[in-house]
XYZ file of C-alpha atoms in Angstrom:
253
model
C 63.049 -144.641 86.114
C 61.002 -147.423 87.513
C 60.371 -146.591 91.307
C 62.104 -149.108 94.041
C 59.367 -151.682 94.662
C 57.717 -151.587 98.353
C 57.264 -154.552 100.835
C 54.361 -154.018 103.134
C 55.990 -155.425 106.336
C 54.062 -157.292 109.015
C 54.377 -157.724 112.450
C 53.833 -154.594 115.055
C 50.445 -153.322 117.102
C 51.311 -149.809 117.194
C 52.949 -149.155 113.787
C 51.308 -148.899 110.705
C 52.270 -148.186 106.781
C 55.673 -149.814 107.543
C 57.303 -151.176 104.319
C 60.872 -152.480 103.193
C 62.567 -150.811 99.708
C 65.719 -152.248 99.403
C 68.179 -152.176 102.988
C 65.716 -149.494 104.478
C 62.590 -149.420 106.574
C 60.075 -146.693 105.469
C 56.843 -145.680 108.188
C 55.150 -142.648 108.949
C 56.761 -139.233 110.083
C 55.912 -138.508 113.525
C 56.255 -135.630 115.865
C 59.106 -137.292 117.921
C 60.790 -138.545 114.832
C 63.472 -136.227 115.007
C 64.192 -136.489 118.422
C 64.378 -140.354 117.632
C 66.916 -140.018 114.204
C 69.086 -138.082 116.910
C 69.304 -140.820 119.539
C 70.160 -143.877 117.153
C 72.792 -141.354 114.927
C 73.912 -141.335 119.371
C 73.512 -144.949 120.098
C 75.147 -145.679 116.153
C 78.318 -142.986 117.084
C 78.672 -145.255 120.452
C 78.959 -148.657 118.966
C 75.704 -149.627 120.226
C 75.074 -152.374 117.975
C 71.407 -152.823 118.751
C 69.627 -150.240 117.647
C 69.261 -150.149 113.746
C 71.116 -147.091 111.387
C 68.953 -143.777 111.358
C 68.645 -142.716 107.664
C 66.113 -139.585 107.702
C 63.235 -138.515 106.130
C 62.866 -139.655 102.187
C 60.933 -137.846 99.584
C 57.500 -138.375 100.586
C 58.315 -137.802 104.455
C 58.549 -140.706 105.794
C 61.318 -141.644 108.406
C 63.772 -143.338 107.150
C 66.010 -146.410 108.983
C 68.177 -149.580 108.429
C 66.521 -152.699 107.532
C 67.558 -155.313 109.601
C 67.240 -158.645 108.732
C 66.477 -161.404 110.948
C 63.481 -163.351 113.194
C 61.563 -160.769 115.832
C 61.568 -162.957 118.731
C 58.375 -163.999 119.321
C 58.764 -165.853 117.113
C 61.526 -167.799 118.072
C 61.231 -170.322 121.437
C 62.004 -168.409 124.754
C 64.762 -166.640 126.290
C 67.727 -169.019 128.153
C 68.455 -168.388 131.357
C 72.065 -167.593 129.497
C 70.378 -165.578 126.999
C 68.337 -163.467 129.700
C 71.773 -162.673 130.975
C 72.730 -161.259 128.001
C 69.822 -158.891 127.225
C 70.119 -157.797 130.336
C 74.204 -156.430 129.718
C 72.138 -155.483 126.104
C 69.983 -152.874 128.135
C 72.466 -152.136 130.803
C 74.732 -150.929 127.768
C 72.004 -148.746 126.396
C 70.502 -146.890 129.229
C 74.368 -146.220 130.687
C 75.092 -144.878 127.118
C 71.300 -142.575 126.978
C 72.166 -141.111 130.786
C 74.745 -139.363 129.264
C 72.843 -138.853 126.033
C 72.364 -134.598 125.628
C 70.027 -134.039 122.396
C 71.418 -131.440 120.349
C 68.248 -130.057 120.435
C 64.764 -129.710 122.885
C 63.454 -133.381 121.726
C 60.027 -134.296 121.715
C 58.791 -138.084 122.908
C 56.121 -139.274 122.505
C 56.006 -142.333 125.203
C 52.905 -143.407 125.479
C 53.325 -144.103 129.698
C 54.413 -142.211 131.987
C 56.823 -143.199 134.329
C 57.303 -141.994 137.522
C 60.668 -140.372 136.562
C 62.860 -139.345 134.536
C 66.394 -140.618 134.487
C 67.416 -141.425 131.255
C 65.677 -141.837 127.679
C 64.481 -145.313 127.408
C 63.549 -147.066 124.714
C 60.049 -148.318 126.022
C 58.899 -150.736 124.263
C 61.344 -153.416 124.969
C 59.818 -156.740 123.784
C 60.364 -159.921 121.407
C 57.737 -158.598 119.595
C 60.083 -155.510 118.991
C 63.912 -157.437 118.839
C 65.118 -159.170 115.728
C 67.468 -161.885 116.744
C 69.955 -163.432 112.807
C 71.909 -165.981 114.249
C 74.428 -163.914 117.396
C 72.683 -160.546 116.158
C 70.078 -158.823 118.251
C 68.501 -155.915 116.960
C 65.697 -153.828 119.043
C 63.338 -151.825 116.440
C 60.891 -149.523 116.756
C 62.073 -146.919 119.001
C 59.204 -144.814 118.205
C 57.679 -145.040 121.762
C 61.343 -143.786 123.335
C 61.411 -140.969 126.572
C 62.597 -140.564 129.734
C 61.535 -143.339 132.236
C 63.456 -144.945 134.696
C 66.257 -147.637 134.916
C 64.008 -149.878 136.527
C 60.239 -149.151 134.497
C 62.403 -149.755 130.734
C 64.062 -153.108 132.366
C 60.424 -153.906 134.247
C 58.541 -154.384 131.288
C 61.786 -156.071 129.289
C 60.715 -158.315 131.710
C 57.452 -159.053 131.229
C 57.769 -160.028 127.327
C 60.728 -161.863 127.438
C 61.051 -163.850 131.232
C 57.736 -163.800 130.450
C 55.131 -162.974 133.236
C 52.212 -163.927 131.693
C 49.308 -165.368 133.660
C 49.855 -168.832 133.980
C 52.954 -168.690 134.119
C 55.216 -170.801 136.942
C 56.396 -168.240 139.167
C 59.710 -170.167 140.943
C 60.463 -170.500 137.243
C 60.189 -167.199 136.495
C 61.849 -165.827 139.919
C 64.999 -167.955 139.004
C 64.819 -166.226 135.108
C 63.966 -163.061 136.003
C 66.788 -162.915 138.348
C 68.819 -164.014 135.505
C 67.786 -160.473 133.656
C 68.544 -159.176 136.646
C 72.261 -159.601 136.617
C 72.811 -160.085 133.225
C 71.418 -156.293 133.871
C 74.506 -155.654 137.196
C 71.293 -154.938 138.893
C 72.124 -153.208 142.915
C 70.191 -154.122 145.315
C 68.402 -151.378 145.517
C 67.429 -152.115 142.012
C 66.416 -155.963 142.877
C 63.835 -154.636 145.315
C 62.867 -151.949 143.267
C 62.325 -154.216 140.036
C 59.674 -156.273 141.190
C 56.910 -153.406 141.477
C 58.795 -151.633 137.948
C 57.723 -154.735 136.390
C 53.552 -154.117 138.017
C 53.514 -149.901 137.179
C 54.378 -150.757 133.663
C 52.282 -153.877 133.297
C 49.374 -152.324 134.751
C 50.544 -148.959 133.220
C 49.785 -150.800 129.672
C 45.880 -152.113 130.211
C 45.110 -148.520 131.913
C 46.273 -146.933 128.818
C 43.932 -149.964 126.303
C 40.952 -149.629 129.036
C 41.788 -145.115 128.789
C 41.856 -145.828 124.471
C 38.701 -147.931 124.721
C 36.754 -145.338 126.590
C 38.247 -142.140 124.859
C 38.208 -143.831 121.234
C 41.727 -143.216 121.121
C 43.890 -144.650 118.246
C 45.224 -147.058 117.884
C 44.982 -148.513 122.152
C 40.593 -148.598 121.545
C 42.063 -151.028 118.277
C 44.413 -152.804 120.225
C 41.159 -152.481 123.182
C 38.857 -154.514 120.632
C 41.765 -156.932 119.187
C 41.768 -158.232 123.324
C 44.696 -156.858 123.929
C 44.054 -155.715 127.778
C 42.581 -159.966 128.271
C 46.338 -160.081 127.981
C 47.836 -157.180 130.697
C 45.111 -156.844 132.696
C 45.375 -161.104 134.050
C 49.354 -160.449 133.225
C 48.995 -157.574 136.018
C 46.895 -159.548 138.966
C 49.751 -162.405 138.224
C 53.006 -159.550 139.173
C 50.793 -158.355 141.810
C 50.372 -161.460 142.991
C 54.378 -163.089 142.869
C 56.033 -159.746 142.825
C 57.513 -160.152 146.718
C 58.570 -163.348 146.120
C 60.279 -162.334 142.805
C 61.816 -159.929 145.160
C 62.824 -162.002 147.644
C 64.570 -164.163 145.200
C 66.181 -161.078 143.635
C 67.530 -160.145 146.790
C 68.753 -163.728 147.791
């Protein structure tokens, strides 16, 4: 019997050896893979539509997920404010489900950047490079960094990529777009006050992870640092630092 054809999938900064086989995706098995598959199975059972299906493990020991057709969001135009509101609602639905999640066995997570506290299980890499868009269908992929965290930490990381909050942006325009995301999530007053600081914590945390990886040689962070990724995250953290009070005022207005 001829083995199924494997198509190497491009994109992503951390995952390697990711291939498509028919209607599935195969990727290396990690210590956290059993916990990730259980989480995805739970989300699927709850009817959450923005996560891929969990299939299991193949004969070569690889993690198997359902293939998600479409275009990565980092290859499309930036989201409109209406789409940012929808995104906020999609993330809120995820968080409400994971806040109620009780793993059937002791979980093992591999989240690279720790949160300041643990409220619920987060995706931890909600970004345009991990969102597949196929018409009205939106699906978050690459759940390997899932683990305990905070609502605003996860939303703040998403804000960095989707608003986006990058060096060279227009702070007042970004304030409107950040508010659209927060409105879609349904942030209360305390969450609106917290969100700009949460953005800074996650962006600065990513920069620190890359610089520490360069110092220790830990992969894939050392490679990503060598490829210049810290040159984005460092200035991005400075941009957030300079403007977070403006954004907090806009969120609370």
